[in-house]
Coordinates of C-alpha atoms in Angstrom, one line a residue:
M67 CA 31.3 18.4 -37.9
A68 CA 33.3 20.6 -35.6
N69 CA 34.1 17.6 -33.3
V70 CA 35.1 15.2 -36.0
T71 CA 38.7 14.0 -36.4
D72 CA 40.5 15.1 -39.6
P73 CA 39.9 12.5 -42.3
L74 CA 43.6 12.5 -43.2
A75 CA 44.7 11.8 -39.6
R76 CA 46.3 8.5 -38.9
T77 CA 45.2 6.2 -36.1
V78 CA 47.3 6.4 -32.9
H79 CA 47.8 3.2 -30.9
G80 CA 45.2 1.5 -33.1
K81 CA 42.3 4.0 -32.5
D82 CA 41.0 7.5 -33.2
P83 CA 43.4 10.1 -31.8
Q84 CA 40.6 11.9 -30.0
N85 CA 39.7 8.6 -28.1
L86 CA 43.0 8.9 -26.2
I87 CA 41.0 11.2 -23.9
E88 CA 38.2 9.6 -22.0
Y89 CA 34.6 9.9 -23.3
I90 CA 33.2 11.9 -20.4
T91 CA 36.1 14.4 -20.4
R92 CA 35.8 14.7 -24.2
Q93 CA 32.1 15.5 -24.0
K94 CA 32.7 18.1 -21.3
I95 CA 35.3 19.7 -23.6
Y96 CA 32.8 19.7 -26.5
D97 CA 30.2 21.4 -24.2
S98 CA 32.6 24.1 -22.9
I99 CA 32.4 27.7 -24.0
Y100 CA 36.1 28.0 -24.7
W101 CA 35.9 25.1 -27.2
K102 CA 32.8 26.5 -29.0
E103 CA 34.1 30.1 -29.2
E104 CA 37.9 29.8 -29.4
C105 CA 38.7 26.3 -30.8
F106 CA 36.4 26.2 -33.9
G107 CA 38.2 25.8 -37.2
L108 CA 41.7 26.2 -35.8
S109 CA 44.8 25.1 -37.7
A110 CA 48.2 24.1 -36.2
S111 CA 49.5 27.7 -36.3
D112 CA 46.3 29.0 -34.7
V113 CA 46.7 26.4 -31.9
A114 CA 50.2 27.7 -31.3
T115 CA 48.9 31.2 -31.1
K116 CA 46.3 30.2 -28.6
A117 CA 48.9 28.2 -26.6
V118 CA 51.0 31.4 -26.2
E119 CA 48.0 32.9 -24.3
L120 CA 47.9 30.0 -21.8
K121 CA 48.4 30.9 -18.2
A122 CA 48.3 27.5 -16.5
L123 CA 48.3 23.7 -17.0
G124 CA 45.7 21.4 -15.6
G125 CA 42.9 18.9 -16.4
S126 CA 39.4 19.5 -14.9
Y127 CA 38.5 21.8 -12.0
G128 CA 35.6 23.0 -10.0
A129 CA 32.4 21.2 -8.8
N130 CA 31.3 20.5 -12.4
N131 CA 34.7 19.3 -13.6
K132 CA 35.2 22.1 -16.2
P133 CA 38.1 21.4 -18.6
T134 CA 41.0 23.8 -18.6
R135 CA 42.1 25.6 -21.8
F136 CA 45.2 23.5 -21.8
L137 CA 43.1 20.4 -22.1
C138 CA 40.9 21.9 -24.8
L139 CA 44.0 22.7 -26.9
T140 CA 45.3 19.2 -26.4
L141 CA 42.1 17.7 -27.8
K142 CA 42.3 20.2 -30.7
L143 CA 45.8 18.9 -31.6
L144 CA 44.6 15.3 -31.4
Q145 CA 41.7 16.3 -33.8
I146 CA 43.9 18.0 -36.5
Q147 CA 47.1 15.9 -36.0
P148 CA 49.8 18.5 -36.9
E149 CA 52.9 17.5 -38.8
E150 CA 56.1 16.4 -37.1
G151 CA 57.9 19.6 -38.0
I152 CA 55.3 21.7 -36.3
L153 CA 55.4 19.5 -33.2
E154 CA 59.2 19.9 -33.1
E155 CA 58.7 23.7 -33.2
F156 CA 56.4 23.4 -30.2
L157 CA 59.0 21.4 -28.2
M158 CA 62.0 23.6 -29.2
N159 CA 60.2 26.8 -28.3
E160 CA 62.0 28.1 -25.1
D161 CA 60.4 31.5 -25.1
F162 CA 56.9 30.3 -24.2
K163 CA 57.0 27.6 -21.6
Y164 CA 53.3 26.6 -21.9
V165 CA 53.7 26.1 -25.7
R166 CA 56.6 23.7 -24.9
A167 CA 54.5 21.9 -22.3
L168 CA 51.6 21.5 -24.7
G169 CA 53.8 20.0 -27.3
A170 CA 55.4 17.6 -24.8
F171 CA 52.0 16.5 -23.5
Y172 CA 50.7 15.8 -27.1
L173 CA 53.9 13.9 -27.9
R174 CA 53.5 11.8 -24.8
L175 CA 50.0 10.8 -25.9
T176 CA 50.8 10.0 -29.6
G177 CA 54.6 9.4 -29.9
R178 CA 56.8 6.3 -30.0
P179 CA 58.7 5.4 -26.9
A180 CA 62.2 6.2 -28.2
E181 CA 61.0 9.5 -29.7
I182 CA 59.3 10.5 -26.4
Y183 CA 62.6 10.0 -24.4
E184 CA 64.7 11.8 -27.0
Q185 CA 62.4 14.8 -27.3
I186 CA 61.4 15.2 -23.6
D187 CA 64.8 14.6 -22.0
P188 CA 66.1 18.1 -22.8
M189 CA 63.3 19.5 -20.7
Y190 CA 65.0 18.2 -17.6
N191 CA 67.4 21.2 -17.9
D192 CA 64.5 23.7 -17.9
F193 CA 63.7 24.9 -14.4
R194 CA 61.1 27.6 -15.1
K195 CA 58.0 27.6 -13.0
L196 CA 54.6 26.5 -14.2
R197 CA 51.2 27.1 -12.7
F198 CA 49.1 24.0 -12.4
R199 CA 45.3 24.1 -11.7
T200 CA 44.1 21.2 -9.5
P201 CA 40.5 20.2 -9.1
T202 CA 40.4 22.2 -5.8
G203 CA 43.0 25.0 -6.2
W204 CA 46.4 25.9 -7.6
K205 CA 49.9 24.8 -7.2
I206 CA 53.4 25.6 -8.5
T207 CA 55.5 23.1 -10.5
H208 CA 58.5 23.3 -12.8
V209 CA 59.2 22.3 -16.3
D210 CA 61.7 19.6 -15.3
E211 CA 59.1 18.2 -12.8
F212 CA 56.5 18.3 -15.6
A213 CA 58.8 16.2 -17.9
D214 CA 59.5 13.7 -15.1
E215 CA 55.8 13.2 -14.5
L216 CA 55.3 12.6 -18.2
L217 CA 58.0 9.9 -18.3
T218 CA 57.2 8.1 -15.0
S219 CA 53.5 8.5 -14.3
D220 CA 50.5 6.7 -15.8
R221 CA 48.1 9.6 -15.5
Y222 CA 48.5 13.4 -15.9
C223 CA 46.0 16.1 -16.0
G224 CA 43.3 13.5 -15.3
I225 CA 44.2 11.7 -18.6
A226 CA 45.4 8.1 -18.8
L227 CA 48.8 8.1 -20.6
P228 CA 49.7 5.2 -22.9
H229 CA 52.1 2.6 -21.5
L230 CA 55.8 3.7 -21.8
P231 CA 58.6 1.1 -21.4
K232 CA 61.4 1.8 -19.0
R233 CA 64.5 3.5 -20.3
D234 CA 66.7 0.4 -19.5
V235 CA 64.5 -1.8 -21.6
L236 CA 64.9 0.5 -24.6
V237 CA 68.6 0.8 -24.1
S238 CA 69.1 -3.0 -23.9
A239 CA 66.9 -3.3 -27.1
G240 CA 69.0 -0.8 -28.9
Y241 CA 66.4 1.9 -29.3
L242 CA 68.3 4.4 -27.1
D243 CA 72.1 5.0 -26.9
G244 CA 72.4 5.0 -23.2
P245 CA 71.3 6.6 -20.0
R246 CA 70.2 10.2 -19.9
R247 CA 73.0 12.8 -19.9
S248 CA 72.5 15.4 -17.3
A249 CA 73.6 19.0 -17.6
L250 CA 76.2 18.3 -14.9
T251 CA 77.8 15.4 -16.8
P252 CA 80.5 17.6 -18.4
L253 CA 81.3 19.2 -15.1
M254 CA 81.5 15.8 -13.3
E255 CA 83.8 14.4 -16.1
E256 CA 86.1 17.4 -15.6
Q257 CA 86.3 17.4 -11.8
S258 CA 85.8 13.7 -10.8
G259 CA 86.3 11.7 -13.9
G260 CA 82.5 11.1 -14.3
D261 CA 82.0 9.6 -10.8
A262 CA 78.9 11.2 -9.4
E263 CA 79.7 10.0 -5.9
K264 CA 83.1 11.7 -5.8
F265 CA 81.6 14.9 -7.4
L266 CA 78.9 15.0 -4.7
E267 CA 81.5 14.5 -1.9
K268 CA 83.5 17.5 -3.3
L269 CA 80.5 19.7 -3.3
A270 CA 79.7 18.7 0.2
E271 CA 83.2 19.4 1.4
N272 CA 83.0 22.9 -0.2
G273 CA 79.9 23.6 1.9
N274 CA 77.1 23.0 -0.6
A275 CA 74.0 22.5 1.7
V276 CA 72.1 20.5 -1.0
A277 CA 75.1 18.2 -1.4
V278 CA 75.4 17.7 2.3
V279 CA 71.8 16.7 2.6
A280 CA 72.1 14.4 -0.4
M281 CA 75.2 12.7 1.1
S282 CA 73.5 12.1 4.4
E283 CA 70.5 10.6 2.6
R284 CA 72.8 8.3 0.5
K285 CA 74.6 7.1 3.7
K286 CA 71.2 6.5 5.4
R287 CA 70.0 4.4 2.4
K288 CA 73.3 2.5 2.3
R289 CA 73.0 1.6 6.0
E290 CA 69.4 0.5 5.5
V291 CA 70.4 -1.7 2.5
E292 CA 73.3 -3.3 4.6
E293 CA 70.9 -4.0 7.5
K294 CA 68.4 -5.7 5.2
E295 CA 71.2 -7.8 3.6
R296 CA 72.5 -8.8 7.1
S297 CA 69.0 -9.7 8.3
F298 CA 68.4 -11.7 5.2
R299 CA 71.7 -13.6 5.6
E300 CA 70.8 -14.4 9.2
Q301 CA 67.4 -15.7 8.2
V302 CA 69.1 -18.0 5.6
M303 CA 71.6 -19.3 8.1
G304 CA 68.9 -19.9 10.7
R305 CA 66.9 -21.9 8.2
E306 CA 69.9 -24.0 7.1
S307 CA 70.9 -24.7 10.8
S308 CA 67.3 -25.7 11.6
R309 CA 67.2 -27.9 8.5
D310 CA 70.5 -29.6 9.5
G311 CA 69.1 -30.2 13.1
R312 CA 66.0 -31.8 11.8
R313 CA 68.1 -34.0 9.4
H314 CA 70.3 -35.1 12.4
E315 CA 67.2 -35.9 14.5
D316 CA 65.7 -38.0 11.7
E317 CA 69.0 -39.9 11.2
S318 CA 69.2 -40.6 15.0
D319 CA 65.6 -41.8 15.1
R320 CA 66.2 -44.1 12.1
S321 CA 69.3 -45.5 13.7
S322 CA 67.6 -46.1 17.1
R323 CA 64.7 -47.9 15.3
A324 CA 67.1 -50.1 13.4
R325 CA 69.0 -50.9 16.5
R326 CA 65.8 -51.8 18.4
D327 CA 64.6 -54.1 15.5
D328 CA 68.0 -55.8 15.5
R329 CA 67.8 -56.5 19.2
L330 CA 64.3 -57.9 18.9
R331 CA 65.6 -60.4 16.3
V332 CA 68.4 -61.7 18.5
G333 CA 68.0 -65.0 20.5
D334 CA 65.8 -65.8 23.5
R335 CA 67.0 -63.0 25.6
D336 CA 66.7 -59.7 23.8
S337 CA 66.8 -56.1 24.8
Y338 CA 64.3 -53.5 23.7
Y339 CA 63.2 -50.0 24.4
S340 CA 59.9 -49.1 26.0
Q341 CA 57.8 -46.1 25.0
D342 CA 59.4 -44.2 27.9
G343 CA 62.8 -44.8 26.4
D344 CA 64.0 -47.2 29.2
E345 CA 65.9 -50.2 28.1
R346 CA 64.3 -53.5 29.2
T347 CA 64.9 -57.3 28.7
Y348 CA 62.5 -60.1 28.3
D349 CA 62.5 -63.8 27.6
R350 CA 60.7 -65.6 24.8
D351 CA 58.6 -67.4 27.4
E352 CA 57.4 -64.1 28.7
R353 CA 55.9 -63.5 25.3
Y354 CA 53.8 -66.6 25.6
Q355 CA 52.9 -65.7 29.2
S356 CA 51.8 -62.2 28.1
S357 CA 49.7 -63.8 25.4
G358 CA 48.1 -66.1 28.0
T359 CA 47.3 -63.2 30.3
D360 CA 45.8 -61.3 27.3
K361 CA 43.4 -64.3 26.7
R362 CA 42.4 -64.5 30.4
K363 CA 41.7 -60.7 30.4
K364 CA 39.5 -61.2 27.3
E365 CA 37.6 -64.1 29.0
K366 CA 36.9 -62.0 32.1
K367 CA 35.7 -59.1 29.9
D368 CA 33.3 -61.5 28.1
K369 CA 32.0 -62.8 31.3
K370 CA 31.4 -59.3 32.7
Y371 CA 29.7 -57.8 29.6
G372 CA 28.4 -60.9 27.9
S373 CA 28.6 -61.7 24.2
L374 CA 26.5 -59.8 21.8
F375 CA 26.0 -62.9 19.6
K376 CA 25.4 -66.5 20.6
K377 CA 28.1 -68.9 19.6
S378 CA 27.2 -71.5 17.1
S379 CA 28.9 -74.2 19.1
S380 CA 26.8 -73.7 22.2
K381 CA 23.4 -75.5 22.5
S382 CA 20.3 -73.4 22.1
E383 CA 17.7 -73.2 24.8
K384 CA 15.4 -75.3 22.7
D385 CA 17.9 -78.1 22.5
Q386 CA 18.7 -77.9 26.2
Y387 CA 15.0 -78.0 27.0
K388 CA 14.6 -81.0 24.7
S389 CA 17.5 -82.8 26.3
K390 CA 16.0 -82.1 29.8
G391 CA 12.6 -83.2 28.7
S392 CA 13.9 -86.4 27.1
K393 CA 15.8 -87.3 30.4
S394 CA 12.8 -86.6 32.6
D395 CA 10.3 -88.3 30.4
E396 CA 12.5 -91.3 29.6
G397 CA 10.5 -94.4 29.2
E398 CA 7.3 -92.5 28.3
D399 CA 5.7 -92.5 24.8
G400 CA 6.9 -89.7 22.5
N401 CA 3.6 -88.0 22.1
G402 CA 5.1 -84.5 21.7
A403 CA 4.5 -83.4 25.3
E404 CA 8.0 -82.0 25.6
D405 CA 7.4 -79.8 22.6
I406 CA 4.2 -78.5 24.1
D407 CA 5.9 -77.7 27.4
Y408 CA 8.7 -75.9 25.5
W409 CA 6.3 -73.7 23.5
N410 CA 4.2 -73.0 26.5
A411 CA 7.3 -71.7 28.3
E412 CA 8.1 -69.5 25.3
R413 CA 4.6 -68.2 25.1
A414 CA 4.7 -67.4 28.9
K415 CA 7.8 -65.3 28.3
L416 CA 5.8 -63.3 25.7
G417 CA 2.8 -63.0 28.0
L418 CA 0.6 -65.3 25.9
K419 CA -1.8 -68.0 27.1
P420 CA -0.5 -71.6 27.1
L421 CA -1.5 -74.0 24.4
K422 CA -4.4 -76.4 25.1
E423 CA -3.5 -80.1 25.3
D424 CA -5.6 -82.5 23.2

């Protein structure tokens, strides 16, 4: 029963609040010694007391992916689901930075988008250091970096964060008043009328090293953007010129074809263009001559290679043989001798013996 969600807890994003943490990570938290010894039967105030003792942020670490205390307390908050007033006290606590970070991480998991931006934006003005335990070691981060990671990343501390719409989308929809106001906004309005570019230029002129570096980076990015725009315009112009050239070529081809067809339809003596593009003339009689030459070429070709099929108009060998036999045997009785001779010739071609005469 120690790992069961509070029966009075509301669902978050349509599911059990504890399910916002992946199953494997959740089981490792349940099996950890810190969860069993220190997190049993805690209330919201007890969780705040435990958060004061935190020394670092982090997800899982080591070869066995042991969960950090920060992750264990996060799961405990999801399990008991504290009231909104208690959560605001977590976020407004500026004395203990890890308590504030724990409240911000819990809000990022369970809060509404507009509420998340309104409550986490003030943390951009907090520049205190935070220790972060990675799977292989340690690193130093800051509270403002932690807030930016929560608002811009999809995962943090090894936990998948719910989808968060962009600030511009919420501003256009009316859920937020406008862009985030920086701590330097009053100073910019006083010195440069709210223009960040002019304010940065003044700082660079006064010798601020960070402002000088920022101005150089801005100029570099501006040059890159201009070069990209210039190259894009050149590509567009090149495509348009090539398209116009192809259109002109197509029009010239169509006009030349039309002119050639018109010339072929004019009188006996016409001009035309050969495949090589040379202009030639020919007479109508030449067309008939060329057709005659084509016929003669075809006859020569038939004589050379022969015809694959016998023409129906030509006499067959049998008829020729009959005609020869009738001429040679003219005056004799028609006793069928010519037929026997014909068939004996055919059988001889096939290598068969001749027929016997009666």
